[in-house]
Tab-separated table of C-alpha atoms in Angstrom:
chain	number	residue	atom	x	y	z
A	1	UNK	CA	0.000	0.000	0.000
A	2	UNK	CA	1.308	3.471	-0.852
A	3	UNK	CA	2.041	6.059	1.784
A	4	UNK	CA	-1.072	8.072	0.936
A	5	UNK	CA	-3.100	4.867	1.037
A	6	UNK	CA	-1.850	4.189	4.546
A	7	UNK	CA	-2.746	7.697	5.681
A	8	UNK	CA	-6.241	7.372	4.188
A	9	UNK	CA	-6.689	3.969	5.832
A	10	UNK	CA	-5.848	5.438	9.244
A	11	UNK	CA	-8.209	8.363	8.729
A	12	UNK	CA	-10.995	5.875	7.945
A	13	UNK	CA	-10.167	3.781	11.009
A	14	UNK	CA	-11.245	6.689	13.222
A	15	UNK	CA	-10.027	7.251	16.757
A	16	UNK	CA	-6.765	5.416	17.500
A	17	UNK	CA	-6.844	2.957	20.427
A	18	UNK	CA	-5.515	5.366	23.060
A	19	UNK	CA	-5.483	4.685	26.820
A	20	UNK	CA	-5.501	0.888	26.527
A	21	UNK	CA	-3.769	-0.167	29.758
A	22	UNK	CA	-6.406	-2.029	31.796
A	23	UNK	CA	-7.532	-0.113	34.850
A	24	UNK	CA	-10.519	0.485	37.122
A	25	UNK	CA	-12.126	3.654	38.387
A	26	UNK	CA	-11.752	3.328	42.147
A	27	UNK	CA	-13.050	6.731	43.212
A	28	UNK	CA	-15.213	9.518	41.784
A	29	UNK	CA	-16.050	13.050	42.914
A	30	UNK	CA	-17.744	15.703	40.789
A	31	UNK	CA	-16.076	15.300	37.353
A	32	UNK	CA	-12.758	13.801	38.446
A	33	UNK	CA	-12.018	10.171	39.008
A	34	UNK	CA	-9.133	8.058	40.212
A	35	UNK	CA	-8.032	5.148	38.042
A	36	UNK	CA	-6.033	2.239	39.397
A	37	UNK	CA	-4.220	0.151	36.799
A	38	UNK	CA	-4.427	-3.614	37.061
A	39	UNK	CA	-1.061	-5.043	38.048
A	40	UNK	CA	0.437	-7.892	36.030
A	41	UNK	CA	1.950	-9.351	39.207
A	42	UNK	CA	1.763	-8.331	42.852
A	43	UNK	CA	3.061	-4.753	42.812
A	44	UNK	CA	5.900	-3.804	45.106
A	45	UNK	CA	6.853	-0.551	46.754
A	46	UNK	CA	4.803	2.535	47.436
A	47	UNK	CA	1.960	3.443	45.064
A	48	UNK	CA	2.567	5.939	42.273
A	49	UNK	CA	-0.011	8.680	41.621
A	50	UNK	CA	0.120	10.374	38.213
A	51	UNK	CA	-1.367	13.871	37.974
A	52	UNK	CA	-1.997	15.175	34.439
A	53	UNK	CA	-2.651	18.751	33.388
A	54	UNK	CA	-6.109	20.208	33.950
A	55	UNK	CA	-6.574	21.140	30.315
A	56	UNK	CA	-5.425	17.967	28.562
A	57	UNK	CA	-6.697	14.419	28.663
A	58	UNK	CA	-4.741	12.079	30.892
A	59	UNK	CA	-4.203	9.416	28.204
A	60	UNK	CA	-1.087	11.208	27.004
A	61	UNK	CA	0.592	9.143	29.731
A	62	UNK	CA	-1.031	5.993	28.334
A	63	UNK	CA	-1.000	6.822	24.635
A	64	UNK	CA	-0.666	3.491	22.819
A	65	UNK	CA	0.561	0.041	23.751
A	66	UNK	CA	4.357	0.257	23.589
A	67	UNK	CA	4.206	4.031	23.880
A	68	UNK	CA	2.661	4.198	27.301
A	69	UNK	CA	4.337	5.459	30.446
A	70	UNK	CA	1.559	3.882	32.514
A	71	UNK	CA	2.038	0.493	30.827
A	72	UNK	CA	5.777	0.707	31.508
A	73	UNK	CA	5.280	1.479	35.210
A	74	UNK	CA	2.757	-1.348	35.581
A	75	UNK	CA	5.159	-3.782	33.892
A	76	UNK	CA	7.937	-2.542	36.168
A	77	UNK	CA	5.850	-3.695	39.149
A	78	UNK	CA	4.562	-0.344	40.452
A	79	UNK	CA	1.054	0.080	41.837
A	80	UNK	CA	-0.095	2.836	39.468
A	81	UNK	CA	-2.945	5.285	39.971
A	82	UNK	CA	-3.843	8.208	37.735
A	83	UNK	CA	-6.224	11.128	38.060
A	84	UNK	CA	-8.693	11.771	35.259
A	85	UNK	CA	-9.868	15.355	35.751
A	86	UNK	CA	-12.840	14.797	33.430
A	87	UNK	CA	-14.564	17.621	31.569
A	88	UNK	CA	-15.667	20.571	33.680
A	89	UNK	CA	-19.290	21.573	33.225
A	90	UNK	CA	-20.563	25.183	33.213
A	91	UNK	CA	-21.230	24.878	36.981
A	92	UNK	CA	-17.516	24.262	37.568
A	93	UNK	CA	-16.657	27.844	36.597
A	94	UNK	CA	-16.327	28.603	40.315
A	95	UNK	CA	-13.683	25.944	40.985
A	96	UNK	CA	-10.335	27.396	41.921
A	97	UNK	CA	-6.930	26.145	42.974
A	98	UNK	CA	-8.146	25.454	46.519
A	99	UNK	CA	-10.659	22.944	45.184
A	100	UNK	CA	-8.302	21.303	42.734
A	101	UNK	CA	-5.243	21.175	44.992
A	102	UNK	CA	-6.462	20.931	48.556
A	103	UNK	CA	-9.678	19.053	47.999
A	104	UNK	CA	-9.411	16.927	44.833
A	105	UNK	CA	-5.668	16.263	44.697
A	106	UNK	CA	-5.550	15.861	48.469
A	107	UNK	CA	-8.353	13.322	48.294
A	108	UNK	CA	-6.628	11.496	45.411
A	109	UNK	CA	-3.414	11.217	47.462
A	110	UNK	CA	-5.256	9.947	50.531
A	111	UNK	CA	-7.368	7.502	48.519
A	112	UNK	CA	-4.271	6.188	46.731
A	113	UNK	CA	-2.494	5.623	50.033
A	114	UNK	CA	-5.572	4.034	51.581
A	115	UNK	CA	-6.276	1.674	48.669
A	116	UNK	CA	-2.648	0.614	48.434
A	117	UNK	CA	-2.382	0.241	52.188
A	118	UNK	CA	0.519	2.681	52.366
A	119	UNK	CA	1.257	5.744	54.463
A	120	UNK	CA	2.814	7.694	51.625
A	121	UNK	CA	2.719	7.847	47.846
A	122	UNK	CA	5.081	8.733	45.026
A	123	UNK	CA	3.725	11.663	43.034
A	124	UNK	CA	4.253	12.619	39.415
A	125	UNK	CA	2.823	15.825	37.970
A	126	UNK	CA	2.967	16.574	34.269
A	127	UNK	CA	2.864	20.169	32.976
A	128	UNK	CA	0.179	22.091	34.904
A	129	UNK	CA	-0.369	18.863	36.844
A	130	UNK	CA	3.215	19.337	38.062
A	131	UNK	CA	2.374	22.819	39.290
A	132	UNK	CA	-0.642	21.393	41.131
A	133	UNK	CA	1.421	18.609	42.736
A	134	UNK	CA	4.078	21.135	43.766
A	135	UNK	CA	1.435	23.342	45.397
A	136	UNK	CA	-0.022	20.346	47.217
A	137	UNK	CA	3.350	18.930	48.203
A	138	UNK	CA	4.437	22.250	49.703
A	139	UNK	CA	1.258	22.423	51.823
A	140	UNK	CA	0.928	18.740	52.753
A	141	UNK	CA	4.332	17.040	52.561
A	142	UNK	CA	3.325	14.449	55.150
A	143	UNK	CA	1.739	12.060	52.615
A	144	UNK	CA	4.469	12.180	50.003
A	145	UNK	CA	7.463	9.886	49.666
A	146	UNK	CA	8.885	11.525	46.550
A	147	UNK	CA	7.837	13.741	43.652
A	148	UNK	CA	8.605	13.939	39.953
A	149	UNK	CA	7.867	17.316	38.342
A	150	UNK	CA	7.629	16.514	34.647
A	151	UNK	CA	7.933	19.717	32.582
A	152	UNK	CA	6.134	21.557	35.371
A	153	UNK	CA	6.109	25.370	35.224
A	154	UNK	CA	7.176	26.952	38.527
A	155	UNK	CA	8.576	30.305	37.426
A	156	UNK	CA	6.095	31.892	35.057
A	157	UNK	CA	7.992	35.060	34.147
A	158	UNK	CA	10.096	33.984	31.204
A	159	UNK	CA	10.668	34.918	27.581
A	160	UNK	CA	8.182	32.308	26.307
A	161	UNK	CA	5.180	33.426	24.281
A	162	UNK	CA	2.612	32.206	26.830
A	163	UNK	CA	4.262	34.298	29.519
A	164	UNK	CA	4.381	37.388	27.272
A	165	UNK	CA	0.767	37.008	26.095
A	166	UNK	CA	-0.695	36.593	29.554
A	167	UNK	CA	1.197	39.671	30.743
A	168	UNK	CA	-0.276	41.859	27.972
A	169	UNK	CA	-1.804	44.816	29.803
A	170	UNK	CA	-4.899	45.150	27.621
A	171	UNK	CA	-5.883	41.509	28.090
A	172	UNK	CA	-8.543	41.466	30.800
A	173	UNK	CA	-8.674	37.907	32.126
A	174	UNK	CA	-11.679	38.800	34.297
A	175	UNK	CA	-13.682	39.783	31.189
A	176	UNK	CA	-12.833	36.445	29.558
A	177	UNK	CA	-13.896	34.427	32.597
A	178	UNK	CA	-17.030	36.542	33.073
A	179	UNK	CA	-18.025	35.981	29.439
A	180	UNK	CA	-17.376	32.265	29.183
A	181	UNK	CA	-17.272	30.875	32.723
A	182	UNK	CA	-14.834	28.136	31.813
A	183	UNK	CA	-12.256	29.121	29.216
A	184	UNK	CA	-13.278	27.183	26.063
A	185	UNK	CA	-10.953	24.454	24.872
A	186	UNK	CA	-11.027	25.960	21.362
A	187	UNK	CA	-9.536	29.189	22.698
A	188	UNK	CA	-6.820	27.274	24.531
A	189	UNK	CA	-6.197	25.164	21.446
A	190	UNK	CA	-5.901	28.281	19.263
A	191	UNK	CA	-3.365	29.819	21.633
A	192	UNK	CA	-1.293	26.609	21.605
A	193	UNK	CA	-1.408	26.644	17.793
A	194	UNK	CA	-0.195	30.242	17.794
A	195	UNK	CA	2.837	29.277	19.848
A	196	UNK	CA	4.194	27.675	16.688
A	197	UNK	CA	2.003	28.777	13.784
A	198	UNK	CA	4.002	26.830	11.198
A	199	UNK	CA	3.951	23.609	13.206
A	200	UNK	CA	0.914	22.117	11.481
A	201	UNK	CA	2.486	22.617	8.094
A	202	UNK	CA	5.717	20.992	9.310
A	203	UNK	CA	3.699	18.087	10.675
A	204	UNK	CA	1.993	17.666	7.310
A	205	UNK	CA	5.329	17.545	5.508
A	206	UNK	CA	6.664	14.995	8.041
A	207	UNK	CA	3.486	12.950	7.589
A	208	UNK	CA	4.003	12.792	3.819
A	209	UNK	CA	7.707	12.097	4.205
A	210	UNK	CA	7.214	9.213	6.639
A	211	UNK	CA	3.899	7.929	5.353
A	212	UNK	CA	5.349	4.454	4.677
A	213	UNK	CA	6.359	4.064	8.318
A	214	UNK	CA	3.485	2.348	10.155
A	215	UNK	CA	4.955	2.970	13.571
A	216	UNK	CA	5.293	6.678	12.861
A	217	UNK	CA	1.713	6.852	11.553
A	218	UNK	CA	0.318	5.130	14.664
A	219	UNK	CA	2.124	7.577	16.931
A	220	UNK	CA	1.243	10.564	14.738
A	221	UNK	CA	-2.512	9.909	14.704
A	222	UNK	CA	-2.609	9.067	18.417
A	223	UNK	CA	-0.679	12.205	19.388
A	224	UNK	CA	-2.814	14.399	17.124
A	225	UNK	CA	-5.976	12.878	18.583
A	226	UNK	CA	-4.749	13.795	22.038
A	227	UNK	CA	-3.568	17.244	20.926
A	228	UNK	CA	-7.051	18.190	19.693
A	229	UNK	CA	-8.858	16.614	22.649
A	230	UNK	CA	-8.526	19.505	25.094
A	231	UNK	CA	-10.928	20.351	27.877
A	232	UNK	CA	-12.083	23.772	29.108
A	233	UNK	CA	-10.108	25.472	31.881
A	234	UNK	CA	-12.342	26.123	34.930
A	235	UNK	CA	-12.819	29.885	35.172
A	236	UNK	CA	-11.903	30.392	38.824
A	237	UNK	CA	-8.647	28.482	38.457
A	238	UNK	CA	-7.817	30.192	35.139
A	239	UNK	CA	-8.191	33.658	36.635
A	240	UNK	CA	-5.669	32.920	39.395
A	241	UNK	CA	-3.446	31.042	36.972
A	242	UNK	CA	-3.083	34.128	34.778
A	243	UNK	CA	-3.338	36.907	37.352
A	244	UNK	CA	-1.231	35.420	40.127
A	245	UNK	CA	0.975	32.755	38.616
A	246	UNK	CA	1.736	34.299	35.218
A	247	UNK	CA	1.437	38.021	35.940
A	248	UNK	CA	2.508	38.040	39.560
A	249	UNK	CA	4.919	35.062	39.409
A	250	UNK	CA	3.468	34.476	42.866
A	251	UNK	CA	4.625	30.888	43.379
A	252	UNK	CA	8.305	31.605	43.096
A	253	UNK	CA	7.929	34.755	45.198
A	254	UNK	CA	6.185	32.874	47.980
A	255	UNK	CA	3.078	35.009	47.485
A	256	UNK	CA	0.684	32.310	46.316
A	257	UNK	CA	-1.899	31.410	48.948
A	258	UNK	CA	-4.058	28.316	49.336
A	259	UNK	CA	-6.847	28.460	51.916
A	260	UNK	CA	-5.172	31.481	53.460
A	261	UNK	CA	-1.756	29.818	53.844
A	262	UNK	CA	1.222	30.876	51.727
A	263	UNK	CA	2.742	28.133	49.590
A	264	UNK	CA	6.397	27.806	50.575
A	265	UNK	CA	8.502	25.737	48.217
A	266	UNK	CA	11.060	25.380	51.022
A	267	UNK	CA	8.547	23.106	52.794
A	268	UNK	CA	9.321	20.407	50.242
A	269	UNK	CA	11.929	18.206	51.861
A	270	UNK	CA	11.331	14.805	50.255
A	271	UNK	CA	13.266	13.454	47.241
A	272	UNK	CA	12.382	15.375	44.085
A	273	UNK	CA	13.188	14.880	40.424
A	274	UNK	CA	12.618	17.715	37.939
A	275	UNK	CA	12.449	16.692	34.282
A	276	UNK	CA	12.881	19.261	31.507
A	277	UNK	CA	13.051	19.019	27.726
A	278	UNK	CA	15.459	20.766	25.391
A	279	UNK	CA	12.851	21.763	22.783
A	280	UNK	CA	9.929	22.428	25.117
A	281	UNK	CA	8.217	25.552	23.734
A	282	UNK	CA	5.488	25.449	26.395
A	283	UNK	CA	7.560	25.147	29.577
A	284	UNK	CA	11.107	26.483	29.135
A	285	UNK	CA	13.816	24.612	31.065
A	286	UNK	CA	14.567	27.475	33.448
A	287	UNK	CA	10.888	27.792	34.339
A	288	UNK	CA	10.784	24.173	35.546
A	289	UNK	CA	14.287	23.517	36.871
A	290	UNK	CA	14.138	26.429	39.326
A	291	UNK	CA	12.044	24.176	41.567
A	292	UNK	CA	15.204	22.375	42.641
A	293	UNK	CA	16.852	25.638	43.702
A	294	UNK	CA	13.969	26.535	45.998
A	295	UNK	CA	13.126	23.298	47.793
A	296	UNK	CA	14.862	21.995	50.926
A	297	UNK	CA	15.229	18.396	49.748
A	298	UNK	CA	18.633	16.819	50.121
A	299	UNK	CA	17.900	14.248	47.413
A	300	UNK	CA	17.098	16.285	44.333
A	301	UNK	CA	17.889	15.549	40.721
A	302	UNK	CA	17.502	17.300	37.406
A	303	UNK	CA	16.975	15.207	34.287
A	304	UNK	CA	17.282	17.233	31.084
A	305	UNK	CA	16.305	15.360	27.926
A	306	UNK	CA	16.195	15.969	24.210
A	307	UNK	CA	12.754	16.406	22.661
A	308	UNK	CA	9.658	18.501	23.092
A	309	UNK	CA	6.940	18.889	25.700
A	310	UNK	CA	4.925	15.910	24.465
A	311	UNK	CA	7.214	14.026	22.077
A	312	UNK	CA	9.792	13.248	24.741
A	313	UNK	CA	7.123	11.677	26.951
A	314	UNK	CA	5.371	9.507	24.351
A	315	UNK	CA	8.278	8.500	22.095
A	316	UNK	CA	9.382	4.867	22.134
A	317	UNK	CA	12.860	5.939	23.168
A	318	UNK	CA	11.323	7.453	26.336
A	319	UNK	CA	11.419	3.887	27.702
A	320	UNK	CA	15.193	4.236	28.049
A	321	UNK	CA	15.538	7.993	28.506
A	322	UNK	CA	12.627	8.866	30.779
A	323	UNK	CA	10.346	6.071	32.002
A	324	UNK	CA	13.110	3.810	33.302
A	325	UNK	CA	14.752	6.768	35.058
A	326	UNK	CA	11.507	7.699	36.810
A	327	UNK	CA	10.888	4.086	37.835
A	328	UNK	CA	14.448	3.840	39.163
A	329	UNK	CA	13.973	7.099	41.089
A	330	UNK	CA	10.844	5.735	42.762
A	331	UNK	CA	12.572	2.458	43.605
A	332	UNK	CA	15.427	4.347	45.250
A	333	UNK	CA	12.958	6.142	47.453
A	334	UNK	CA	10.542	3.348	48.336
A	335	UNK	CA	10.521	3.638	52.077
A	336	UNK	CA	8.856	0.341	52.812
A	337	UNK	CA	6.376	-2.005	51.161
A	338	UNK	CA	2.642	-1.458	51.615
A	339	UNK	CA	1.064	-3.011	54.681
A	340	UNK	CA	-1.993	-4.438	52.965
A	341	UNK	CA	-4.052	-4.267	49.808
A	342	UNK	CA	-7.570	-2.969	50.126
A	343	UNK	CA	-10.309	-5.377	49.118
A	344	UNK	CA	-12.557	-2.451	48.069
A	345	UNK	CA	-14.271	-3.105	44.748
A	346	UNK	CA	-13.744	-0.678	41.863
A	347	UNK	CA	-16.469	1.800	40.959
A	348	UNK	CA	-16.152	0.960	37.254
A	349	UNK	CA	-13.793	-0.221	34.588
A	350	UNK	CA	-11.666	2.654	33.253
B	1	UNK	CA	13.574	-6.749	-19.040
B	2	UNK	CA	12.781	-6.925	-15.370
B	3	UNK	CA	16.220	-5.657	-14.558
B	4	UNK	CA	15.898	-2.674	-16.875
B	5	UNK	CA	12.476	-1.853	-15.442
B	6	UNK	CA	13.965	-1.942	-11.929
B	7	UNK	CA	16.764	0.324	-13.042
B	8	UNK	CA	14.233	2.639	-14.612
B	9	UNK	CA	12.211	2.703	-11.382
B	10	UNK	CA	15.316	3.253	-9.316
B	11	UNK	CA	16.356	6.071	-11.583
B	12	UNK	CA	12.832	7.516	-11.455
B	13	UNK	CA	12.701	6.973	-7.708
B	14	UNK	CA	16.064	8.638	-7.375
B	15	UNK	CA	14.788	11.636	-9.267
B	16	UNK	CA	11.699	11.749	-7.099
B	17	UNK	CA	13.854	11.452	-3.973
B	18	UNK	CA	16.160	14.217	-5.168
B	19	UNK	CA	13.174	16.383	-5.940
B	20	UNK	CA	11.686	15.698	-2.503
B	21	UNK	CA	15.007	16.352	-0.749
B	22	UNK	CA	15.382	19.681	-2.538
B	23	UNK	CA	11.788	20.588	-1.678
B	24	UNK	CA	12.324	19.529	1.958
B	25	UNK	CA	15.446	21.624	2.309
B	26	UNK	CA	13.656	24.633	0.861
B	27	UNK	CA	10.629	24.029	3.070
B	28	UNK	CA	12.752	23.691	6.215
B	29	UNK	CA	14.534	26.970	5.455
B	30	UNK	CA	11.223	28.726	4.748
B	31	UNK	CA	9.618	27.251	7.873
B	32	UNK	CA	12.484	28.350	10.114
B	33	UNK	CA	12.501	31.893	8.737
B	34	UNK	CA	8.689	32.210	8.874
B	35	UNK	CA	8.496	30.821	12.413
B	36	UNK	CA	11.097	33.340	13.588
B	37	UNK	CA	9.297	36.202	11.884
B	38	UNK	CA	5.906	35.196	13.309
B	39	UNK	CA	7.378	34.797	16.773
B	40	UNK	CA	8.780	38.340	16.576
B	41	UNK	CA	5.338	39.640	15.596
B	42	UNK	CA	3.554	37.629	18.244
B	43	UNK	CA	5.851	39.047	20.915
B	44	UNK	CA	5.455	42.622	19.723
B	45	UNK	CA	3.317	45.010	21.804
B	46	UNK	CA	2.166	46.491	18.496
B	47	UNK	CA	0.311	43.237	17.815
B	48	UNK	CA	-0.454	42.087	21.359
B	49	UNK	CA	-1.999	45.263	22.742
B	50	UNK	CA	-4.624	45.767	20.009
B	51	UNK	CA	-5.337	42.005	20.104
B	52	UNK	CA	-5.798	42.194	23.886
B	53	UNK	CA	-8.116	45.194	23.530
B	54	UNK	CA	-10.136	43.456	20.817
B	55	UNK	CA	-10.494	40.230	22.823
B	56	UNK	CA	-11.510	42.134	25.959
B	57	UNK	CA	-14.081	44.191	24.017
B	58	UNK	CA	-15.620	41.112	22.427
B	59	UNK	CA	-15.825	39.449	25.860
B	60	UNK	CA	-17.531	42.512	27.350
B	61	UNK	CA	-20.087	42.564	24.532
B	62	UNK	CA	-20.787	38.856	25.089
B	63	UNK	CA	-21.197	39.386	28.843
B	64	UNK	CA	-23.578	42.311	28.261
B	65	UNK	CA	-25.714	40.358	25.797
B	66	UNK	CA	-25.799	37.319	28.114
B	67	UNK	CA	-26.886	39.559	30.999
B	68	UNK	CA	-29.638	41.114	28.900
B	69	UNK	CA	-30.888	37.633	27.956
B	70	UNK	CA	-30.762	36.568	31.624
B	71	UNK	CA	-32.816	39.610	32.707
B	72	UNK	CA	-35.459	38.791	30.106
B	73	UNK	CA	-35.441	35.121	31.124
B	74	UNK	CA	-35.633	36.012	34.832
B	75	UNK	CA	-38.534	38.406	34.183
B	76	UNK	CA	-40.514	35.401	32.978
B	77	UNK	CA	-39.900	33.766	36.343
B	78	UNK	CA	-37.536	31.162	34.919
B	79	UNK	CA	-34.156	30.217	36.393
B	80	UNK	CA	-31.264	31.728	34.475
B	81	UNK	CA	-28.203	29.824	33.302
B	82	UNK	CA	-26.262	31.366	36.189
B	83	UNK	CA	-28.937	30.238	38.697
B	84	UNK	CA	-28.619	26.686	37.426
B	85	UNK	CA	-24.826	26.834	37.567
B	86	UNK	CA	-24.903	28.056	41.161
B	87	UNK	CA	-27.337	25.316	42.186
B	88	UNK	CA	-25.320	22.542	40.551
B	89	UNK	CA	-22.133	23.957	42.064
B	90	UNK	CA	-23.759	23.962	45.506
B	91	UNK	CA	-24.769	20.314	45.034
B	92	UNK	CA	-21.213	19.389	44.067
B	93	UNK	CA	-19.908	21.255	47.124
B	94	UNK	CA	-22.335	19.335	49.281
B	95	UNK	CA	-21.106	16.040	47.824
B	96	UNK	CA	-17.520	17.066	48.596
B	97	UNK	CA	-18.386	17.991	52.177
B	98	UNK	CA	-20.032	14.608	52.636
B	99	UNK	CA	-16.899	12.915	51.323
B	100	UNK	CA	-14.832	15.018	53.761
B	101	UNK	CA	-17.013	13.786	56.613
B	102	UNK	CA	-16.805	10.205	55.382
B	103	UNK	CA	-13.004	10.449	55.368
B	104	UNK	CA	-12.945	11.871	58.893
B	105	UNK	CA	-15.254	9.146	60.131
B	106	UNK	CA	-13.146	6.499	58.433
B	107	UNK	CA	-9.986	7.896	60.032
B	108	UNK	CA	-11.646	7.854	63.472
B	109	UNK	CA	-12.911	4.307	62.994
B	110	UNK	CA	-9.442	3.109	62.005
B	111	UNK	CA	-7.746	4.878	64.912
């Protein structure tokens, strides 16, 4: 079959089989749910909780069989949980960082520990999910054994386009939130497209060039499916995200408050790994790696990898460059095995 | 015959490949230059400030028209979109509080 024939065949096939690692929904609240992946053997060590970004679907961490970080962790014998933030409804326009961090993420951490029969969990936050885990970890370090901040923005004042756009004086974030409630996914998608306006054309040329390569086509269609499957940003959280984090750079200045308490990065004392990517045009390296300069942890590592914000996480080579390193990091910091496994039945199949 | 046809295809394929390589090199150069130029524009206050003003104005018009529709809707004694959002939000809050209590109770039972 010719290259164009293969492309056409994939278009006709419809949605690629993303998020295939078997798992069960073990907890639900409002729109979010907690998924526990079925272990292939009895898992060892502390449970791992994966926290994706609020505005992207979580299956980027479980893209396709063979290209799945979740699948890798399960095969490596970890007890893996992941948050699915779901799709916020119009009524969720009032949800802010307090709800997402203190209530939902806090509950996810406690449920993960409870279900795995452990006192503490290993956390991993990806992109904005990394910012959320950092906020939570600074306020409630007692439940956390270690943390991986995967391309997580911490310093928001940088030379990147997102930082410059959000600091534009004439852009009234309040007017946007008042008009829409939740910021529409189309608007977020358009702004991501504008970060690299020629990217789609480059992708098209790459698609034609590598159209004979089945493996490339599988990854291409799965990644594009994910890339266009955004969810709205809850209005209350978006307002603080832009006004305080981007404009005020409040997190790094110690001026970001949750439930009236300032978030102090120095409160983080457990082992922490910050992962950055060389060609990340969404979260520049300096914006993410500064976390390690501000926390009090003795065991802290910086892993800087080639690749972009998404590509470096879903590529097959990530098995050697990223996934194995994260698994190794967790193994180094497993304090002790879980006491028991909860017999609680799952709410539903994921 | 087969051999010559293969050679012909290889030669044709080679030509196609050379053509594609030349195109790709040209495209890459164009893409790099265009991306740099667009990035300069998209960072410029001359573009960003009018765009910010336009976006804000459009949002304010939308808010005003939504409010006008809500007033009309409310005058008919019907719940507005915002009323429904607040009610659903309150129900979700209630669910969360119940889960908080359940967690506390569970912790007490275990201790």
